[in-house]
PDB file of C-alpha atoms in Angstrom:
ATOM      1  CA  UNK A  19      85.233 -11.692 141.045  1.00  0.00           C
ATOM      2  CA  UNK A  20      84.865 -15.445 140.752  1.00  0.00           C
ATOM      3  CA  UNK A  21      86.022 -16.670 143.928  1.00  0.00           C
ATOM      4  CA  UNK A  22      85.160 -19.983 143.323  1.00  0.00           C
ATOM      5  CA  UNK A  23      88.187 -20.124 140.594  1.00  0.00           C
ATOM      6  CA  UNK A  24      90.620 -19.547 143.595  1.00  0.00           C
ATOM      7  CA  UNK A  25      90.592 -23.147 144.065  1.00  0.00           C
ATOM      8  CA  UNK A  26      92.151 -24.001 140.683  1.00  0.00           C
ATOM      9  CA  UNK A  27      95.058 -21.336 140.936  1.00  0.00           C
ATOM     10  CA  UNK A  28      99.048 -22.292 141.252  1.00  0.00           C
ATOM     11  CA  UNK A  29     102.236 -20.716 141.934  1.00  0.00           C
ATOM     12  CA  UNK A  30     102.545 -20.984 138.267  1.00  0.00           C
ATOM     13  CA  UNK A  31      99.398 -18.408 137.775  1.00  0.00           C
ATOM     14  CA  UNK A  32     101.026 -15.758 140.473  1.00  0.00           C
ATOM     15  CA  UNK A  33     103.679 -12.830 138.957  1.00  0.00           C
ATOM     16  CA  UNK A  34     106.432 -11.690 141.974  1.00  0.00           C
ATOM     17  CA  UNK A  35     106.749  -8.277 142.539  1.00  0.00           C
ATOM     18  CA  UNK A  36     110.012  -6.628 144.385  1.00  0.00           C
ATOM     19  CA  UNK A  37     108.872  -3.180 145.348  1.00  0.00           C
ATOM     20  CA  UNK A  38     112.145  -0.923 145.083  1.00  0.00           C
ATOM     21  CA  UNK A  39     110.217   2.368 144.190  1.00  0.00           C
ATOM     22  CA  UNK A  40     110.238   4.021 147.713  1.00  0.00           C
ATOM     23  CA  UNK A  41     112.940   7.353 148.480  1.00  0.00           C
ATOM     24  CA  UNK A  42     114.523   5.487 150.808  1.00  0.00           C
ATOM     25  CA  UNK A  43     114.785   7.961 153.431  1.00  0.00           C
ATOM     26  CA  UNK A  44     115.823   6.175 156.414  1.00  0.00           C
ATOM     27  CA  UNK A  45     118.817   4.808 154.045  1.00  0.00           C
ATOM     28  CA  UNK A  46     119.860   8.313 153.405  1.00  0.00           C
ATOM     29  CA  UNK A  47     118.252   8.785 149.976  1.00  0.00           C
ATOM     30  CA  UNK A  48     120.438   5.540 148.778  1.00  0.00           C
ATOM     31  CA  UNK A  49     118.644   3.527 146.706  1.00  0.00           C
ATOM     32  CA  UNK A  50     117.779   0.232 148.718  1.00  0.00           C
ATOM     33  CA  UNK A  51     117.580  -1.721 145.887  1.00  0.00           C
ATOM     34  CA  UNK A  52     120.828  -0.935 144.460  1.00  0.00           C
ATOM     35  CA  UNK A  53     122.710  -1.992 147.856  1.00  0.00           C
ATOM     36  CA  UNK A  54     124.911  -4.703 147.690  1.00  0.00           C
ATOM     37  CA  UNK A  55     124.053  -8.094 149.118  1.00  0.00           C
ATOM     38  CA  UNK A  56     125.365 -11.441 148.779  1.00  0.00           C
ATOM     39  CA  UNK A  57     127.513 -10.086 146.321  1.00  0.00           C
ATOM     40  CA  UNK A  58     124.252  -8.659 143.844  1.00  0.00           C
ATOM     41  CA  UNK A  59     122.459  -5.840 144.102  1.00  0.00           C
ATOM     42  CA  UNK A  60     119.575  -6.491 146.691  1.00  0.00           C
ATOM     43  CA  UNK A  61     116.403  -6.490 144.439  1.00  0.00           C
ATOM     44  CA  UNK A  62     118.089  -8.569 141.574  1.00  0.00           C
ATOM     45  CA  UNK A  63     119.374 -11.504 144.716  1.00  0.00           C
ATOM     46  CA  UNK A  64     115.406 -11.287 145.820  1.00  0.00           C
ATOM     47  CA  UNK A  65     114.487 -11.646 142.111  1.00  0.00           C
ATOM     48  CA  UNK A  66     116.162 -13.656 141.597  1.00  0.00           C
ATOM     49  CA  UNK A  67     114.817 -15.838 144.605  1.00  0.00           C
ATOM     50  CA  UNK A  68     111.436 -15.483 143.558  1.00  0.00           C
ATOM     51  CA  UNK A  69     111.257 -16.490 140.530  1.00  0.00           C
ATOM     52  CA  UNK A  70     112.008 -19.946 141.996  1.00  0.00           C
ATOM     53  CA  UNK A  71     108.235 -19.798 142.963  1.00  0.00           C
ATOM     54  CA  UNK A  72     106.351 -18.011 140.369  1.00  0.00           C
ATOM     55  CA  UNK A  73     106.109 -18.147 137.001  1.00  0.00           C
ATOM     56  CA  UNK A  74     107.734 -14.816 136.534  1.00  0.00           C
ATOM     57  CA  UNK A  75     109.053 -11.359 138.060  1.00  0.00           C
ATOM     58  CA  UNK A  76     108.764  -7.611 137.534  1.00  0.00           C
ATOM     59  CA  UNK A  77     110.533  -5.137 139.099  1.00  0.00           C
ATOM     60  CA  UNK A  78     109.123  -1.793 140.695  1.00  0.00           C
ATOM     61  CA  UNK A  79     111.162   1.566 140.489  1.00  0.00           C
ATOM     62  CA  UNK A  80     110.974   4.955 140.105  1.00  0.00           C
ATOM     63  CA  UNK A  81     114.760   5.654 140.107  1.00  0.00           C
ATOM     64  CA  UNK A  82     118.086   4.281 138.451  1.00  0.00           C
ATOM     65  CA  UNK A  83     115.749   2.767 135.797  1.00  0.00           C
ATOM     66  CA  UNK A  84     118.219   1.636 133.488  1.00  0.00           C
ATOM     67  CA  UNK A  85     120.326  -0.528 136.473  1.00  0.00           C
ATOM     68  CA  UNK A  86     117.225  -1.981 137.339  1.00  0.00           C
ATOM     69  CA  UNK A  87     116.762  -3.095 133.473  1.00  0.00           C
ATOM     70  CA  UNK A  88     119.457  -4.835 133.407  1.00  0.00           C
ATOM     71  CA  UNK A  89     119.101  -7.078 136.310  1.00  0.00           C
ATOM     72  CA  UNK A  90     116.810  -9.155 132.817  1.00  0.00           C
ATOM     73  CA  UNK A  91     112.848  -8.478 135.133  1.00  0.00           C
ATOM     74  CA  UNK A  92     110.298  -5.899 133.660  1.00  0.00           C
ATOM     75  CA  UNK A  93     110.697  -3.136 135.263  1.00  0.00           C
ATOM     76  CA  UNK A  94     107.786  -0.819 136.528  1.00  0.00           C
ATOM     77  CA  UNK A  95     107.380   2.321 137.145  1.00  0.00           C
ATOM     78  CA  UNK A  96     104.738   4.042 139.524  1.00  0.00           C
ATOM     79  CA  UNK A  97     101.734   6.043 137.055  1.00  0.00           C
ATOM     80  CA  UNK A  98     103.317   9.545 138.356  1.00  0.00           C
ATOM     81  CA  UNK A  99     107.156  10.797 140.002  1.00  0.00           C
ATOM     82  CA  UNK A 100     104.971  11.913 143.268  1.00  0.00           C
ATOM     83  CA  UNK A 101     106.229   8.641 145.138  1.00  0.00           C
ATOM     84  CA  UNK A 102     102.933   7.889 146.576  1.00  0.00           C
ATOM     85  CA  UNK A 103     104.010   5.019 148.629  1.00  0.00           C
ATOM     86  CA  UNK A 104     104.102   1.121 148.064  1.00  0.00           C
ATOM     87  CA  UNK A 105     100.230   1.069 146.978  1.00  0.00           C
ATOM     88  CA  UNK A 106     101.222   2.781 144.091  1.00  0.00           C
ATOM     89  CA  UNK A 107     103.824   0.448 143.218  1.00  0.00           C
ATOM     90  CA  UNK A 108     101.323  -2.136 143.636  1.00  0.00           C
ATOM     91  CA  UNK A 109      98.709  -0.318 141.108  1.00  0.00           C
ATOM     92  CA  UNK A 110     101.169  -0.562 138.362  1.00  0.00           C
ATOM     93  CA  UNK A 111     102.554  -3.576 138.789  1.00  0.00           C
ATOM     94  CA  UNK A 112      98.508  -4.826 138.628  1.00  0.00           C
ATOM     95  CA  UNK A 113      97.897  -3.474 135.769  1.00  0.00           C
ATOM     96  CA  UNK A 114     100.817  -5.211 133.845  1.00  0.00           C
ATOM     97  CA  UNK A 115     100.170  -8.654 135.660  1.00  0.00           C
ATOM     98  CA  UNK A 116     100.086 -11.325 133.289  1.00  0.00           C
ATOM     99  CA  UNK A 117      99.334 -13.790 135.646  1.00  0.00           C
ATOM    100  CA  UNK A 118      95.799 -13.666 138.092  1.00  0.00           C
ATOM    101  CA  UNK A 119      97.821 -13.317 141.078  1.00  0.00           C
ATOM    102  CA  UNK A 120     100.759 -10.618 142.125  1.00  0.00           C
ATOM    103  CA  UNK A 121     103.097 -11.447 145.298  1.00  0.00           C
ATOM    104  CA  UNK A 122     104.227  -8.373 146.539  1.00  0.00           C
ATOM    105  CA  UNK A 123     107.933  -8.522 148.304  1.00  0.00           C
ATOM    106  CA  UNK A 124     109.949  -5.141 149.738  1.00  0.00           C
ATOM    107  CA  UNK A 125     113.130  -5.037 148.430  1.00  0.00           C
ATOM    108  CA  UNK A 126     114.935  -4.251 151.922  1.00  0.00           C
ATOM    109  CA  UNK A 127     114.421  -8.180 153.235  1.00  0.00           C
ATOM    110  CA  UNK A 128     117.357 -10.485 153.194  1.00  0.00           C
ATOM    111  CA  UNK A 129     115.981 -13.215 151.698  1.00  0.00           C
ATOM    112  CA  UNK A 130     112.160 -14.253 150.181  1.00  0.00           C
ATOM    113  CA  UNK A 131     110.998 -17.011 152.107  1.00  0.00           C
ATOM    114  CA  UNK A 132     111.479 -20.145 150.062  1.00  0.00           C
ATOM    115  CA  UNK A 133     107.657 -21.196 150.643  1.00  0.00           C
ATOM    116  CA  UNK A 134     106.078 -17.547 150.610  1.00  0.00           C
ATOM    117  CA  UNK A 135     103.647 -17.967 147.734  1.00  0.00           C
ATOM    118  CA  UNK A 136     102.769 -20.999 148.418  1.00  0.00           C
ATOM    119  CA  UNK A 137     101.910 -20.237 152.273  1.00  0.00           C
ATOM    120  CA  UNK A 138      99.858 -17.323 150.988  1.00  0.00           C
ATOM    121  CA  UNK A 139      98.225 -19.077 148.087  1.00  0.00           C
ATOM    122  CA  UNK A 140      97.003 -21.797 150.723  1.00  0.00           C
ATOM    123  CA  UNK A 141      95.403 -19.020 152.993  1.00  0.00           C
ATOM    124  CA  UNK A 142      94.068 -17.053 150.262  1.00  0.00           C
ATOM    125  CA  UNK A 143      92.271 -20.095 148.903  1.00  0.00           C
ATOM    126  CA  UNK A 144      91.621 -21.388 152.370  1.00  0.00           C
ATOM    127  CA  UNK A 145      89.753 -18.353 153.212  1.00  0.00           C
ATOM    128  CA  UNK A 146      88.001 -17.571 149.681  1.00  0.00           C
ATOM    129  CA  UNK A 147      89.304 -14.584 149.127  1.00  0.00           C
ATOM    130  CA  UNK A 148      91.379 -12.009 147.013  1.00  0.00           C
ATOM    131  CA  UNK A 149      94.104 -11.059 149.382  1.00  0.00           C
ATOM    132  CA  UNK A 150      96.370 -12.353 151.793  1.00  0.00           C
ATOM    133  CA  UNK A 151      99.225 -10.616 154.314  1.00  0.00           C
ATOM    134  CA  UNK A 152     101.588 -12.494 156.432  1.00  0.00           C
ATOM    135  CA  UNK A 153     101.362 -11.851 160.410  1.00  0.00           C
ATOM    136  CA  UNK A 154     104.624 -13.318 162.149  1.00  0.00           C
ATOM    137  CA  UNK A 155     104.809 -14.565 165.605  1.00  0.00           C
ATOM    138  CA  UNK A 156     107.378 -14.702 167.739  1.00  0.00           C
ATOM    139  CA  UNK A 157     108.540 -17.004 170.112  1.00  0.00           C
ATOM    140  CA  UNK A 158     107.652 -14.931 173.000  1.00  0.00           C
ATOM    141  CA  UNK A 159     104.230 -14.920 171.379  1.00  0.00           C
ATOM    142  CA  UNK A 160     104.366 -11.294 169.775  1.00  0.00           C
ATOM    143  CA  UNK A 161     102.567 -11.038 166.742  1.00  0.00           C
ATOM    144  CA  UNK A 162     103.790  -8.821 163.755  1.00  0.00           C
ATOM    145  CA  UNK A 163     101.393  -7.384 160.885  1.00  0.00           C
ATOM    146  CA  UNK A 164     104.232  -7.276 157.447  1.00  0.00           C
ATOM    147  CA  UNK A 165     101.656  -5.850 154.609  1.00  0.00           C
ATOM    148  CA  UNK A 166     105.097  -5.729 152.471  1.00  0.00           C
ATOM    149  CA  UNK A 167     104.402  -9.781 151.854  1.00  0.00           C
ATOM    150  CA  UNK A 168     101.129 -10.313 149.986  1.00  0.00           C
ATOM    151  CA  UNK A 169      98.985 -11.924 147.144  1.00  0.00           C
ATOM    152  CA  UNK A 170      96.558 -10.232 145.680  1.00  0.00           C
ATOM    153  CA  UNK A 171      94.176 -10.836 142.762  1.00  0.00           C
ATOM    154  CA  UNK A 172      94.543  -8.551 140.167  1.00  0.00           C
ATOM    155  CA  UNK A 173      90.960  -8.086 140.016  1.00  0.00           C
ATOM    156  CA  UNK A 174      91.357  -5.660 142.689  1.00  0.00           C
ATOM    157  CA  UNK A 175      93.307  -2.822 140.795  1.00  0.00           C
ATOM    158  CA  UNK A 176      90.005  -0.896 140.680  1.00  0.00           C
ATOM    159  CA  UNK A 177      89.422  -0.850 143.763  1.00  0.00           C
ATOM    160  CA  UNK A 178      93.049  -0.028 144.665  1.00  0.00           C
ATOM    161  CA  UNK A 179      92.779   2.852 142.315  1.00  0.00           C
ATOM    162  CA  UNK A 180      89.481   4.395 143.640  1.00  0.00           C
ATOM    163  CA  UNK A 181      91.071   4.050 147.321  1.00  0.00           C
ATOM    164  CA  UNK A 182      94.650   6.084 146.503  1.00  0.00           C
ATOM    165  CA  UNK A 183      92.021   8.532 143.903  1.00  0.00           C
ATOM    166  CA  UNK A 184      90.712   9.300 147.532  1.00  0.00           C
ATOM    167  CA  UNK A 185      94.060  10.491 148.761  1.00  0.00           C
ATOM    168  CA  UNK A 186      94.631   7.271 151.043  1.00  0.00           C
ATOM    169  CA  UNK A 187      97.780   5.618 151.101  1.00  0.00           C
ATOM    170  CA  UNK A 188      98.148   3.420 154.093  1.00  0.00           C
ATOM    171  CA  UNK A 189      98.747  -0.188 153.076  1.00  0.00           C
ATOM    172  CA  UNK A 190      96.985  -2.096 156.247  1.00  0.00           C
ATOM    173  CA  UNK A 191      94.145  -0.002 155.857  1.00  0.00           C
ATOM    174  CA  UNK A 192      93.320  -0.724 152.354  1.00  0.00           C
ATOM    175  CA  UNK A 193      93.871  -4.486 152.768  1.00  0.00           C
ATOM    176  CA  UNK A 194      91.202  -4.520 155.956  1.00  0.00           C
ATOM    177  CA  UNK A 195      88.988  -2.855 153.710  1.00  0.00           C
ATOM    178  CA  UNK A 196      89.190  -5.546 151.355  1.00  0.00           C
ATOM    179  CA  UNK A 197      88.713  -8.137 154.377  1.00  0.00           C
ATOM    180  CA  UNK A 198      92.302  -9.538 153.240  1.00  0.00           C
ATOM    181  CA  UNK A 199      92.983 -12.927 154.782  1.00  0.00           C
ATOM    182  CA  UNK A 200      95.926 -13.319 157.625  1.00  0.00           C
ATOM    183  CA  UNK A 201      98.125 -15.721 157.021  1.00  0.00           C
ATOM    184  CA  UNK A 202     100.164 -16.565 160.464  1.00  0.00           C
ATOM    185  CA  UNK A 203     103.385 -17.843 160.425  1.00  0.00           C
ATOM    186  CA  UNK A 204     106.306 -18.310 162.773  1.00  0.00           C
ATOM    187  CA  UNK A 205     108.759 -14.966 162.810  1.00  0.00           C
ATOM    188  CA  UNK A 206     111.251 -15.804 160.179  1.00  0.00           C
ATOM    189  CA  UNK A 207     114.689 -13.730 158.703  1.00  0.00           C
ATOM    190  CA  UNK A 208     113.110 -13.339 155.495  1.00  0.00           C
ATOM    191  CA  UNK A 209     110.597 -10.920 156.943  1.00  0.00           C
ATOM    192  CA  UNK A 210     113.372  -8.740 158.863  1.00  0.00           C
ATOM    193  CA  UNK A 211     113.540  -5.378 157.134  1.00  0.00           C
ATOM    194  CA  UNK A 212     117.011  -4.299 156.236  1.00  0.00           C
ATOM    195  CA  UNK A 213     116.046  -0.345 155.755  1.00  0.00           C
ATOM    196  CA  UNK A 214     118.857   1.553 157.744  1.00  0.00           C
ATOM    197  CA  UNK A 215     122.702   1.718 156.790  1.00  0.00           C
ATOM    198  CA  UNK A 216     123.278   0.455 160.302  1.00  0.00           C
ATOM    199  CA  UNK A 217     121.025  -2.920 159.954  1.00  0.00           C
ATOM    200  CA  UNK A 218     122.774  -3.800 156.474  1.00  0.00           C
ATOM    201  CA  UNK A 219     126.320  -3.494 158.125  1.00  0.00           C
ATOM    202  CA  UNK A 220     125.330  -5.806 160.975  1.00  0.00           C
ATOM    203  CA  UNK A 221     123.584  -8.366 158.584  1.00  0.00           C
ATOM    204  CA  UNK A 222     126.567  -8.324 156.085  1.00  0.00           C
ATOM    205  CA  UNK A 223     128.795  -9.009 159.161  1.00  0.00           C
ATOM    206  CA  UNK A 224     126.795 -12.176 160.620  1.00  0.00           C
ATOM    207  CA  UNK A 225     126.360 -13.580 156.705  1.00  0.00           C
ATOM    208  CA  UNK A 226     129.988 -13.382 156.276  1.00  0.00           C
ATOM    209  CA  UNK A 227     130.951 -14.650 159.053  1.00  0.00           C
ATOM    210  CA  UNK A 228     129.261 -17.715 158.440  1.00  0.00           C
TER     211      UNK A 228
END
């Protein structure tokens, strides 16, 4: 890969991608995606959030296709129905990038951070290479891995392909192996998972009662 073209790259060369393909099983089988917040279903409000910083947005999912359609994103679906984890959703999504650069998002956050690609683009380009993950820190000090919320060059599908051929699946793994860059920023809302009933009711409560 030229590395050296990093340099020349812009939020308007990176794709979003909101990964809703998972089973959801800590939300009961419910689709996470699908769940209401700020009055939208949750992947079309963080769509629609990150399109605000990239040129455009696709949409993965392995379930409830045609909802997902008509939220107006491409919609993605994983190569197979095994639900091989994020990775896979990331695979696809790589292979339909139009753009050099994919910025992967969860759908189960309450908000995309408004200078996420951006913060990652800096690092990526900073550090010289392909892919970037944010690491939080608190203000205790605690630091945070969040592989959900990364850029990667789509360059790197092959190698992404050979790693789940293998039977791996583990998301930090795979981006160590490609010496991904870390890019450390303070602990922010946006990066708060919302992935059990009981965590939606209690943000839902606090938003509305603001």
């Amino acid at each position: 890969m030229p590395l050296q073209t990093l340099s020349t790259l812009t939020c308007n060369d990176i794709t979003g991608l909101i990964l809703a393909g998972g089973r959801s099983s800590r939300m009961g089988g419910q689709d996470k995606g699908l769940i209401q917040l700020h009055g939208l279903p949750q992947a079309q409000w963080l769509a629609q959030q990150l399109r605000l910083q990239t040129a455009g947005v696709l949409i993965s999912a392995n379930r409830h296709i045609n909802i997902y359609q008509r939220f107006g994103f491409p919609v993605i679906q994983d190569d197979d129905d095994s639900f091989a984890g994020p990775l896979a959703g990331i695979l696809a999504a790589l292979r339909h990038c139009p753009t050099s650069l994919l910025l992967v998002t969860p759908c189960d956050t309450p908000a995309v951070h408004p200078e996420l690609a951006l913060l990652l683009l800096r690092r990526l380009q900073q550090d010289e290479r392909p892919l970037a993950y944010i690491q939080t820190i608190s203000t205790t000090g605690e630091s945070r891995d969040h592989p959900g919320f990364a850029l990667i060059h789509r360059d790197l599908s092959g190698q992404l392909e050979a790693y789940l051929a293998s039977g791996q699946r583990r998301v930090l793994q795979w981006f160590r192996e490609q010496k991904a860059s870390v890019c450390v920023v303070p602990d922010h809302i946006s990066f708060h998972n919302l992935n059990t009933p009981e965590a939606v009711s209690a943000y839902q409560s606090v938003a509305g009662s603001r």
